[in-house]
Amino acid sequence: SQKIEQNSEALNIQEGKTATLTCNYTNYSPAYLQWYRQDPGRGPVFLLLIRENEKEKRKERLKVTFDTTLKQSLFHITASQPADSATYLCALSKTGTGRRALTFGSGTRLQVQP
Amino acid sequence: DAGVIQSPRHEVTEMGQEVTLRCKPISGHDYLFWYRQTMMRGLELLIYFNNNVPIDDSGMPEDRFSAKMPNASFSTLKIQPSEPRDSAVYFCASSPGGARNTEAFFGQGTRLTVV
């Protein structure tokens, strides 16, 4: 069956360090992969999208990689700040009919200590 | 644009009652999604619409759940009768049309508690 795995344990890092979050998937051939941020009591907010034919995408302090052979995406936040503390969700598209629908991982909570 | 607007923000109801959740998508968006989030199961897609037409309702848990989109600016998710296990945060999201603009814009969610 299709499965998306994110580290369920919280990631604690010191301010200024690089945070790296992992998203692994099985039995998917996604056309694209997206990362979202979710704060408590709020809806997820889109951060970055990377397509199946792209290896890496950057936006300011954020970087996403996508390895369709390993079936893995890495999400990096450089020079992390306490304001980056949140839960980060990866989401994969389906293929074929219904590809606009996203399936989300369970998320990884990031805590950046000042 | 005010973003995706959901109402109510909180709903507490008794088991067996009918519950209706409402959503106003971002104007001009072609896709509307209903998700449910719980601690145990995470964020699950229930149903989505394209140009007001339901495309995939395979995530709707059972016949007690129904969703409608009578026009481009309004959608409802109805649970009848509600049960305690339906307690969750329900999110509505919308997305532009076109192959490249695939990000979803989420509302603030409706926290449903069925007692």
XYZ file of N, CA and C in Angstrom:
687
model
N 0.839 -1.189 0.000
C 0.000 0.000 0.000
C 0.878 1.244 0.000
N 0.291 2.361 -0.406
C 1.044 3.609 -0.457
C 1.289 4.128 0.958
N 2.487 4.627 1.150
C 2.848 5.074 2.493
C 3.797 6.257 2.408
N 3.581 7.249 3.269
C 4.497 8.384 3.388
C 4.975 8.409 4.824
N 6.281 8.474 5.004
C 6.827 8.447 6.362
C 7.641 9.699 6.649
N 7.296 10.340 7.740
C 8.096 11.431 8.261
C 8.450 11.073 9.695
N 9.581 11.563 10.151
C 10.013 11.260 11.495
C 9.000 11.809 12.486
N 8.382 10.934 13.257
C 7.342 11.386 14.176
C 7.907 12.049 15.414
N 9.181 11.803 15.678
C 9.787 12.437 16.847
C 10.136 13.882 16.517
N 10.003 14.735 17.501
C 10.319 16.143 17.300
C 11.816 16.313 17.068
N 12.143 17.298 16.253
C 13.533 17.632 15.978
C 13.869 18.908 16.734
N 14.835 18.817 17.629
C 15.259 19.979 18.416
C 16.641 20.404 17.966
N 16.768 21.672 17.580
C 18.077 22.178 17.169
C 18.303 23.563 17.754
N 19.560 23.981 17.716
C 19.919 25.300 18.207
C 19.754 26.348 17.101
N 19.368 27.516 17.505
C 19.258 28.638 16.572
C 20.552 28.807 15.779
N 20.410 29.045 14.492
C 21.564 29.248 13.632
C 22.016 27.986 12.909
N 21.603 26.823 13.425
C 21.980 25.567 12.778
C 21.032 25.262 11.612
N 21.408 24.260 10.829
C 20.557 23.825 9.717
C 19.677 22.665 10.176
N 18.393 22.812 9.951
C 17.452 21.739 10.247
C 17.228 20.924 8.986
N 17.250 19.605 9.120
C 17.004 18.717 7.978
C 15.889 17.753 8.333
N 14.815 17.796 7.561
C 13.673 16.925 7.771
C 13.570 15.963 6.590
N 13.099 14.754 6.888
C 13.075 13.694 5.885
C 11.653 13.264 5.581
N 11.413 12.970 4.319
C 10.134 12.419 3.883
C 10.435 11.229 2.974
N 10.025 10.053 3.393
C 10.203 8.839 2.596
C 8.842 8.325 2.152
N 8.808 7.735 0.984
C 7.533 7.214 0.514
C 7.732 5.882 -0.203
N 6.666 5.095 -0.204
C 6.692 3.801 -0.878
C 5.435 3.640 -1.713
N 5.591 2.905 -2.805
C 4.470 2.609 -3.700
C 3.798 3.863 -4.246
N 4.617 4.875 -4.512
C 4.146 6.097 -5.148
C 5.014 6.387 -6.351
N 4.448 6.994 -7.323
C 5.226 7.617 -8.402
C 4.676 9.028 -8.552
N 4.984 9.892 -7.614
C 4.357 11.217 -7.610
C 4.876 12.093 -8.731
N 3.977 12.903 -9.256
C 4.386 13.890 -10.253
C 5.128 15.041 -9.582
N 4.798 15.308 -8.322
C 5.471 16.375 -7.591
C 5.308 16.138 -6.104
N 6.107 16.850 -5.345
C 6.099 16.730 -3.898
C 6.097 18.146 -3.340
N 5.329 18.353 -2.298
C 5.223 19.688 -1.707
C 5.541 19.626 -0.217
N 6.012 20.732 0.308
C 6.221 20.875 1.747
C 5.354 22.007 2.272
N 4.761 21.750 3.445
C 3.895 22.718 4.102
C 4.362 22.914 5.541
N 4.017 24.072 6.062
C 4.261 24.367 7.465
C 2.909 24.489 8.152
N 2.794 23.933 9.364
C 1.569 24.069 10.129
C 1.887 24.510 11.548
N 1.277 25.617 11.947
C 1.382 26.103 13.306
C 0.168 25.636 14.095
N 0.290 25.534 15.432
C -0.840 25.027 16.236
C -2.104 25.846 16.005
N -3.212 25.154 15.780
C -4.490 25.822 15.611
C -4.679 26.484 14.258
N -3.767 26.242 13.333
C -3.868 26.864 12.005
C -3.864 25.797 10.912
N -4.271 26.200 9.720
C -4.184 25.298 8.587
C -2.776 25.271 8.026
N -2.416 24.213 7.300
C -1.096 24.145 6.673
C -0.898 25.288 5.677
N 0.347 25.739 5.574
C 0.711 26.805 4.650
C 1.772 26.277 3.691
N 1.541 26.453 2.411
C 2.449 25.956 1.378
C 3.812 26.666 1.454
N 4.874 25.866 1.303
C 6.223 26.425 1.300
C 6.913 26.244 -0.048
N 7.020 25.008 -0.497
C 7.809 24.715 -1.699
C 7.215 23.526 -2.438
N 7.409 23.523 -3.746
C 7.021 22.398 -4.586
C 8.230 21.973 -5.401
N 8.403 20.675 -5.570
C 9.465 20.168 -6.426
C 8.871 19.081 -7.306
N 9.218 19.106 -8.576
C 8.630 18.164 -9.536
C 9.516 16.941 -9.688
N 8.974 15.913 -10.273
C 9.679 14.634 -10.372
C 10.961 14.730 -11.187
N 11.040 15.700 -12.097
C 12.244 15.824 -12.920
C 13.226 16.859 -12.359
N 12.981 17.342 -11.166
C 13.871 18.296 -10.519
C 14.590 17.618 -9.362
N 15.845 17.999 -9.162
C 16.627 17.404 -8.068
C 16.608 18.276 -6.829
N 16.557 19.587 -7.051
C 16.697 20.506 -5.927
C 15.927 21.792 -6.215
N 15.390 22.382 -5.142
C 14.689 23.658 -5.265
C 15.052 24.498 -4.055
N 15.225 25.791 -4.271
C 15.573 26.678 -3.153
C 14.628 27.866 -3.105
N 14.405 28.338 -1.877
C 13.632 29.571 -1.681
C 14.112 30.188 -0.386
N 14.854 31.258 -0.513
C 15.422 31.959 0.650
C 16.212 30.964 1.505
N 15.845 30.743 2.747
C 16.613 29.828 3.613
C 16.166 28.369 3.475
N 15.248 28.097 2.600
C 14.709 26.751 2.440
C 15.315 26.055 1.223
N 15.553 24.759 1.373
C 16.015 23.955 0.248
C 15.350 22.586 0.317
N 14.882 22.127 -0.823
C 14.251 20.810 -0.914
C 14.994 20.000 -1.958
N 15.230 18.737 -1.643
C 15.763 17.810 -2.639
C 14.758 16.691 -2.839
N 14.836 16.056 -4.001
C 13.868 15.037 -4.376
C 14.617 13.934 -5.111
N 14.672 12.769 -4.518
C 15.370 11.636 -5.135
C 14.328 10.557 -5.411
N 13.917 10.451 -6.672
C 12.848 9.500 -7.014
C 13.355 8.066 -7.024
N 14.679 7.884 -7.054
C 15.227 6.528 -6.963
C 15.185 6.033 -5.526
N 15.619 6.879 -4.612
C 15.561 6.545 -3.189
C 14.155 6.701 -2.630
N 13.285 7.384 -3.370
C 11.925 7.713 -2.924
C 12.000 8.508 -1.626
N 12.733 9.615 -1.729
C 12.966 10.423 -0.542
C 13.088 11.892 -0.911
N 12.584 12.741 -0.001
C 12.795 14.175 -0.108
C 13.396 14.656 1.201
N 14.350 15.559 1.083
C 14.926 16.204 2.258
C 14.562 17.681 2.220
N 14.216 18.210 3.379
C 13.818 19.616 3.517
C 14.781 20.252 4.500
N 15.474 21.290 4.045
C 16.484 21.942 4.863
C 16.069 23.379 5.160
N 16.275 23.788 6.399
C 16.136 25.191 6.781
C 17.499 25.624 7.304
N 18.150 26.530 6.578
C 19.462 27.000 7.029
C 19.293 28.205 7.948
N 20.313 28.425 8.784
C 20.298 29.556 9.722
C 18.960 29.609 10.450
N 18.594 28.489 11.064
C 17.262 28.370 11.661
C 17.048 29.399 12.771
N 15.780 29.765 12.943
C 15.376 30.769 13.931
C 14.251 30.196 14.781
N 14.082 30.680 16.005
C 12.956 30.193 16.832
C 11.610 30.313 16.118
N 11.469 31.314 15.272
C 10.215 31.492 14.522
C 9.977 30.367 13.515
N 10.989 29.562 13.241
C 10.815 28.417 12.334
C 10.177 27.228 13.052
N 10.023 27.311 14.341
C 9.424 26.219 15.120
C 7.983 26.011 14.679
N 7.688 24.802 14.232
C 6.367 24.458 13.697
C 6.400 22.981 13.326
N 5.282 22.483 12.827
C 5.242 21.141 12.248
C 5.332 21.272 10.733
N 6.170 20.446 10.134
C 6.387 20.483 8.689
C 5.866 19.192 8.065
N 5.025 19.365 7.070
C 4.354 18.244 6.411
C 4.835 18.123 4.973
N 5.114 16.901 4.547
C 5.335 16.698 3.124
C 4.054 16.132 2.525
N 3.853 16.400 1.260
C 2.635 15.971 0.582
C 2.986 15.527 -0.825
N 2.407 14.418 -1.232
C 2.668 13.876 -2.562
C 1.404 13.885 -3.393
N 1.588 14.138 -4.675
C 0.451 14.039 -5.584
C 0.228 12.589 -5.957
N -0.994 12.281 -6.316
C -1.264 10.994 -6.930
C -0.831 11.089 -8.389
N -0.798 9.991 -9.067
C -0.510 10.007 -10.495
C -1.791 9.679 -11.243
N -1.820 10.094 -12.494
C -2.992 9.797 -13.311
C -4.203 10.594 -12.864
N -5.353 9.984 -12.992
C -6.589 10.643 -12.601
C -6.522 10.990 -11.123
N -6.933 12.220 -10.813
C -6.911 12.624 -9.413
C -5.565 13.122 -8.938
N -4.682 13.487 -9.879
C -3.336 13.888 -9.474
C -3.303 15.213 -8.752
N -4.409 15.942 -8.768
C -4.418 17.194 -8.018
C -4.583 16.948 -6.521
N -5.010 15.757 -6.166
C -5.208 15.446 -4.752
C -3.867 15.171 -4.092
N -3.668 15.722 -2.923
C -2.433 15.539 -2.175
C -2.646 14.570 -1.023
N -1.656 13.695 -0.831
C -1.630 12.833 0.339
C -0.521 13.329 1.237
N -0.831 13.570 2.503
C 0.106 14.173 3.433
C 0.759 13.139 4.339
N 2.021 13.408 4.678
C 2.667 12.668 5.739
C 2.164 13.172 7.083
N 2.581 12.503 8.133
C 2.083 12.850 9.468
C 2.785 14.067 10.053
N 3.872 14.501 9.426
C 4.534 15.718 9.873
C 5.639 15.481 10.888
N 6.595 16.396 10.891
C 7.664 16.407 11.883
C 7.652 17.756 12.576
N 7.640 17.706 13.907
C 7.654 18.958 14.664
C 9.084 19.420 14.857
N 9.348 20.649 14.485
C 10.674 21.259 14.630
C 10.620 22.279 15.759
N 11.579 22.183 16.666
C 11.712 23.143 17.756
C 13.098 23.748 17.666
N 13.170 25.054 17.441
C 14.448 25.750 17.363
C 14.658 26.497 18.669
N 15.717 26.122 19.359
C 16.006 26.720 20.668
C 16.851 27.977 20.495
N 16.491 29.059 21.207
C 17.291 30.292 21.092
C 18.645 30.143 21.786
N -7.372 39.214 -1.249
C -8.331 38.139 -0.989
C -8.190 37.689 0.458
N -9.326 37.339 1.090
C -9.296 36.961 2.496
C -8.814 35.545 2.694
N -8.560 34.808 1.638
C -8.166 33.424 1.787
C -9.390 32.531 1.851
N -9.146 31.263 2.162
C -10.235 30.301 2.296
C -10.929 30.551 3.636
N -12.231 30.675 3.591
C -12.981 30.978 4.809
C -13.849 29.792 5.189
N -13.689 29.351 6.431
C -14.477 28.225 6.924
C -15.334 28.685 8.102
N -16.496 28.078 8.199
C -17.342 28.349 9.365
C -18.121 27.088 9.720
N -18.429 26.917 11.002
C -17.913 27.702 12.125
C -16.465 27.333 12.440
N -15.814 28.049 13.315
C -14.452 27.693 13.723
C -14.466 26.538 14.712
N -15.491 26.528 15.538
C -15.650 25.460 16.519
C -17.096 25.005 16.505
N -17.276 23.696 16.668
C -18.629 23.150 16.708
C -18.636 22.018 17.728
N -19.549 22.128 18.680
C -19.742 21.035 19.641
C -21.169 20.553 19.469
N -21.340 19.276 19.264
C -22.661 18.742 19.030
C -22.818 17.403 19.725
N -24.054 17.015 19.869
C -24.312 15.726 20.507
C -24.380 14.620 19.466
N -23.978 13.455 19.872
C -24.040 12.288 18.999
C -25.440 12.153 18.412
N -25.473 11.878 17.124
C -26.751 11.701 16.453
C -27.260 12.945 15.749
N -26.695 14.092 16.089
C -27.133 15.332 15.455
C -26.482 15.499 14.084
N -27.104 16.308 13.261
C -26.544 16.653 11.950
C -25.601 17.836 12.111
N -24.487 17.762 11.423
C -23.486 18.836 11.459
C -23.206 19.283 10.031
N -23.167 20.580 9.817
C -22.834 21.116 8.489
C -21.677 22.081 8.613
N -20.613 21.777 7.889
C -19.445 22.644 7.849
C -19.435 23.381 6.523
N -18.989 24.643 6.551
C -19.076 25.479 5.362
C -17.721 26.002 4.939
N -17.600 26.243 3.644
C -16.315 26.683 3.106
C -16.538 27.632 1.932
N -15.797 28.731 1.948
C -15.759 29.643 0.808
C -14.334 29.634 0.265
N -14.120 29.099 -0.930
C -12.755 29.033 -1.465
C -12.281 30.403 -1.943
N -11.020 30.469 -2.291
C -10.466 31.696 -2.864
C -11.071 31.889 -4.249
N -11.500 33.107 -4.508
C -12.140 33.417 -5.775
C -11.223 33.086 -6.952
N -11.771 32.395 -7.942
C -11.002 32.061 -9.128
C -10.304 30.720 -9.064
N -10.303 30.098 -7.885
C -9.687 28.772 -7.778
C -10.633 27.725 -8.347
N -10.045 26.745 -9.047
C -10.856 25.726 -9.704
C -11.053 24.466 -8.868
N -10.195 24.292 -7.861
C -10.230 23.056 -7.075
C -10.578 23.368 -5.626
N -11.382 22.480 -5.050
C -11.718 22.595 -3.630
C -11.569 21.223 -2.996
N -10.915 21.204 -1.832
C -10.612 19.962 -1.125
C -11.171 20.027 0.294
N -11.648 18.909 0.775
C -11.997 18.748 2.188
C -11.056 17.717 2.807
N -10.388 18.137 3.896
C -9.489 17.251 4.637
C -9.971 17.148 6.082
N -9.559 16.058 6.723
C -9.813 15.861 8.152
C -8.483 15.568 8.821
N -8.243 16.189 9.994
C -6.986 15.969 10.697
C -7.237 15.493 12.114
N -6.631 14.374 12.474
C -6.658 13.852 13.826
C -5.234 13.484 14.230
N -5.017 13.340 15.514
C -3.692 12.954 15.984
C -3.329 11.573 15.464
N -4.316 10.676 15.466
C -4.033 9.285 15.100
C -3.791 9.111 13.604
N -4.536 9.795 12.778
C -4.522 9.516 11.342
C -3.929 10.645 10.512
N -3.580 11.754 11.167
C -2.985 12.862 10.432
C -4.007 13.563 9.553
N -3.520 14.114 8.437
C -4.357 14.888 7.522
C -4.811 13.967 6.385
N -6.113 13.723 6.324
C -6.655 12.792 5.337
C -7.547 13.538 4.356
N -7.401 13.235 3.083
C -8.280 13.814 2.068
C -9.613 13.080 2.094
N -10.698 13.845 2.191
C -12.029 13.240 2.170
C -12.607 13.245 0.765
N -12.596 14.416 0.128
C -13.193 14.569 -1.196
C -12.617 15.807 -1.840
N -12.584 15.835 -3.183
C -12.249 17.094 -3.826
C -13.076 17.315 -5.083
N -13.222 18.591 -5.407
C -14.035 19.040 -6.531
C -13.150 19.792 -7.536
N -13.524 19.676 -8.795
C -12.920 20.478 -9.857
C -14.068 21.177 -10.586
N -14.043 22.490 -10.592
C -15.130 23.254 -11.222
C -16.500 22.773 -10.733
N -16.610 22.606 -9.431
C -17.848 22.264 -8.723
C -18.261 20.816 -8.879
N -17.497 20.015 -9.598
C -17.848 18.616 -9.826
C -16.992 17.724 -8.925
N -17.600 16.807 -8.175
C -16.779 15.918 -7.339
C -15.938 14.983 -8.200
N -14.639 14.940 -7.931
C -13.716 14.139 -8.727
C -13.340 12.847 -8.007
N -13.073 12.947 -6.721
C -12.614 11.777 -5.965
C -13.197 11.857 -4.559
N -14.116 10.968 -4.248
C -14.695 10.938 -2.905
C -14.325 9.651 -2.175
N -13.252 9.031 -2.609
C -12.864 7.739 -2.018
C -12.443 7.856 -0.560
N -12.130 9.071 -0.116
C -11.742 9.261 1.277
C -12.899 9.508 2.225
N -14.081 9.656 1.704
C -15.252 9.862 2.565
C -15.468 8.584 3.367
N -15.454 8.692 4.687
C -15.424 7.472 5.505
C -16.655 6.584 5.367
N -17.805 7.150 5.254
C -19.008 6.328 5.144
C -20.168 7.202 4.690
N -21.316 6.551 4.509
C -22.468 7.259 3.944
C -22.976 8.385 4.827
N -22.539 8.441 6.043
C -22.982 9.524 6.923
C -22.389 10.858 6.487
N -21.344 10.793 5.678
C -20.671 11.997 5.204
C -21.130 12.314 3.784
N -21.418 13.595 3.545
C -21.735 14.024 2.189
C -21.187 15.425 1.983
N -20.822 15.733 0.756
C -20.291 17.061 0.433
C -20.944 17.555 -0.842
N -21.153 18.869 -0.868
C -21.739 19.488 -2.048
C -20.972 20.748 -2.394
N -21.050 21.103 -3.651
C -20.489 22.382 -4.102
C -21.469 22.960 -5.107
N -22.469 23.676 -4.638
C -23.523 24.168 -5.535
C -23.062 25.261 -6.482
N -21.989 25.970 -6.113
C -21.440 26.997 -7.005
C -19.958 27.172 -6.698
N -19.307 28.013 -7.459
C -17.847 28.139 -7.360
C -17.386 28.795 -6.071
N -18.294 29.366 -5.316
C -17.867 30.109 -4.128
C -18.365 29.503 -2.820
N -18.864 28.263 -2.866
C -19.417 27.714 -1.642
C -19.431 26.192 -1.671
N -19.060 25.600 -0.542
C -19.127 24.147 -0.415
C -19.531 23.803 1.009
N -20.198 22.677 1.164
C -20.570 22.183 2.492
C -20.129 20.741 2.660
N -19.815 20.403 3.886
C -19.561 19.018 4.282
C -20.540 18.706 5.403
N -21.350 17.688 5.190
C -22.396 17.375 6.143
C -22.151 15.993 6.743
N -22.381 15.883 8.026
C -22.292 14.593 8.720
C -23.643 14.357 9.388
N -24.283 13.260 9.016
C -25.604 12.950 9.544
C -25.814 11.447 9.583
N -25.959 10.840 10.746
C -25.823 11.422 12.082
C -24.365 11.443 12.526
N -24.025 12.386 13.360
C -22.640 12.492 13.826
C -22.380 11.483 14.947
N -21.098 11.080 15.052
C -20.662 10.150 16.076
C -19.410 10.692 16.747
N -19.122 10.272 17.982
C -17.931 10.780 18.673
C -16.643 10.589 17.872
N -16.538 9.521 17.108
C -15.302 9.283 16.342
C -15.133 10.246 15.173
N -16.140 11.059 14.910
C -16.012 12.088 13.876
C -15.308 13.334 14.416
N -15.051 13.374 15.696
C -14.368 14.523 16.293
C -12.991 14.682 15.669
N -12.727 15.864 15.137
C -11.488 16.131 14.406
C -11.483 17.598 14.014
N -10.399 18.024 13.381
C -10.374 19.333 12.734
C -10.574 19.101 11.242
N -11.551 19.774 10.695
C -11.872 19.637 9.274
C -11.374 20.877 8.541
N -10.552 20.633 7.535
C -9.993 21.729 6.749
C -10.572 21.718 5.340
N -10.818 22.897 4.858
C -11.135 23.103 3.458
C -9.932 23.779 2.823
N -9.622 23.431 1.587
C -8.512 24.048 0.870
C -8.939 24.281 -0.573
N -8.342 25.271 -1.200
C -8.605 25.478 -2.625
C -7.294 25.648 -3.365
N -7.361 25.449 -4.669
C -6.156 25.464 -5.486
C -6.504 26.041 -6.851
N -5.572 26.817 -7.440
C -5.849 27.352 -8.773
C -5.909 26.239 -9.821
N -6.389 26.558 -11.001
C -6.370 25.619 -12.099
C -5.023 25.654 -12.791
N -4.844 24.837 -13.802
C -3.586 24.793 -14.525
C -2.661 23.743 -13.957
N -1.770 23.263 -14.830
C -0.905 22.148 -14.431
C 0.208 22.574 -13.481
N 0.563 23.848 -13.480
C 1.732 24.260 -12.696
C 1.383 24.832 -11.328
N 0.169 25.363 -11.183
C -0.202 25.986 -9.899
C -0.940 24.972 -9.053
N -0.197 24.116 -8.385
C -0.831 22.994 -7.707
C -0.849 23.136 -6.190
N -0.306 24.241 -5.663
C -0.298 24.357 -4.211
C -1.704 24.578 -3.685
N -1.950 24.057 -2.483
C -3.259 24.182 -1.848
C -3.215 25.265 -0.792
N -4.279 26.059 -0.757
C -4.423 27.122 0.225
C -5.492 26.668 1.219
N -5.099 26.553 2.476
C -5.986 26.001 3.492
C -6.696 27.092 4.273
N -7.912 26.759 4.702
C -8.616 27.597 5.654
C -8.108 27.342 7.063
N -8.732 28.028 8.017
C -8.309 27.911 9.411
C -8.824 26.633 10.070
N -9.757 25.977 9.429
C -10.275 24.729 9.961
C -11.488 24.917 10.853
N -12.260 23.852 10.977
C -13.375 23.770 11.921
C -13.076 22.641 12.885
N -13.002 22.983 14.151
C -12.769 21.943 15.170
C -14.122 21.396 15.601
N -14.369 20.144 15.266
C -15.639 19.499 15.587
C -15.460 18.558 16.769
N -16.330 18.727 17.744
C -16.361 17.822 18.891
C -17.755 17.232 18.981
N -17.825 15.911 18.932
C -19.108 15.221 19.050
C -19.107 14.502 20.397
N -20.065 14.860 21.230
C -20.090 14.283 22.596
C -21.267 13.313 22.749
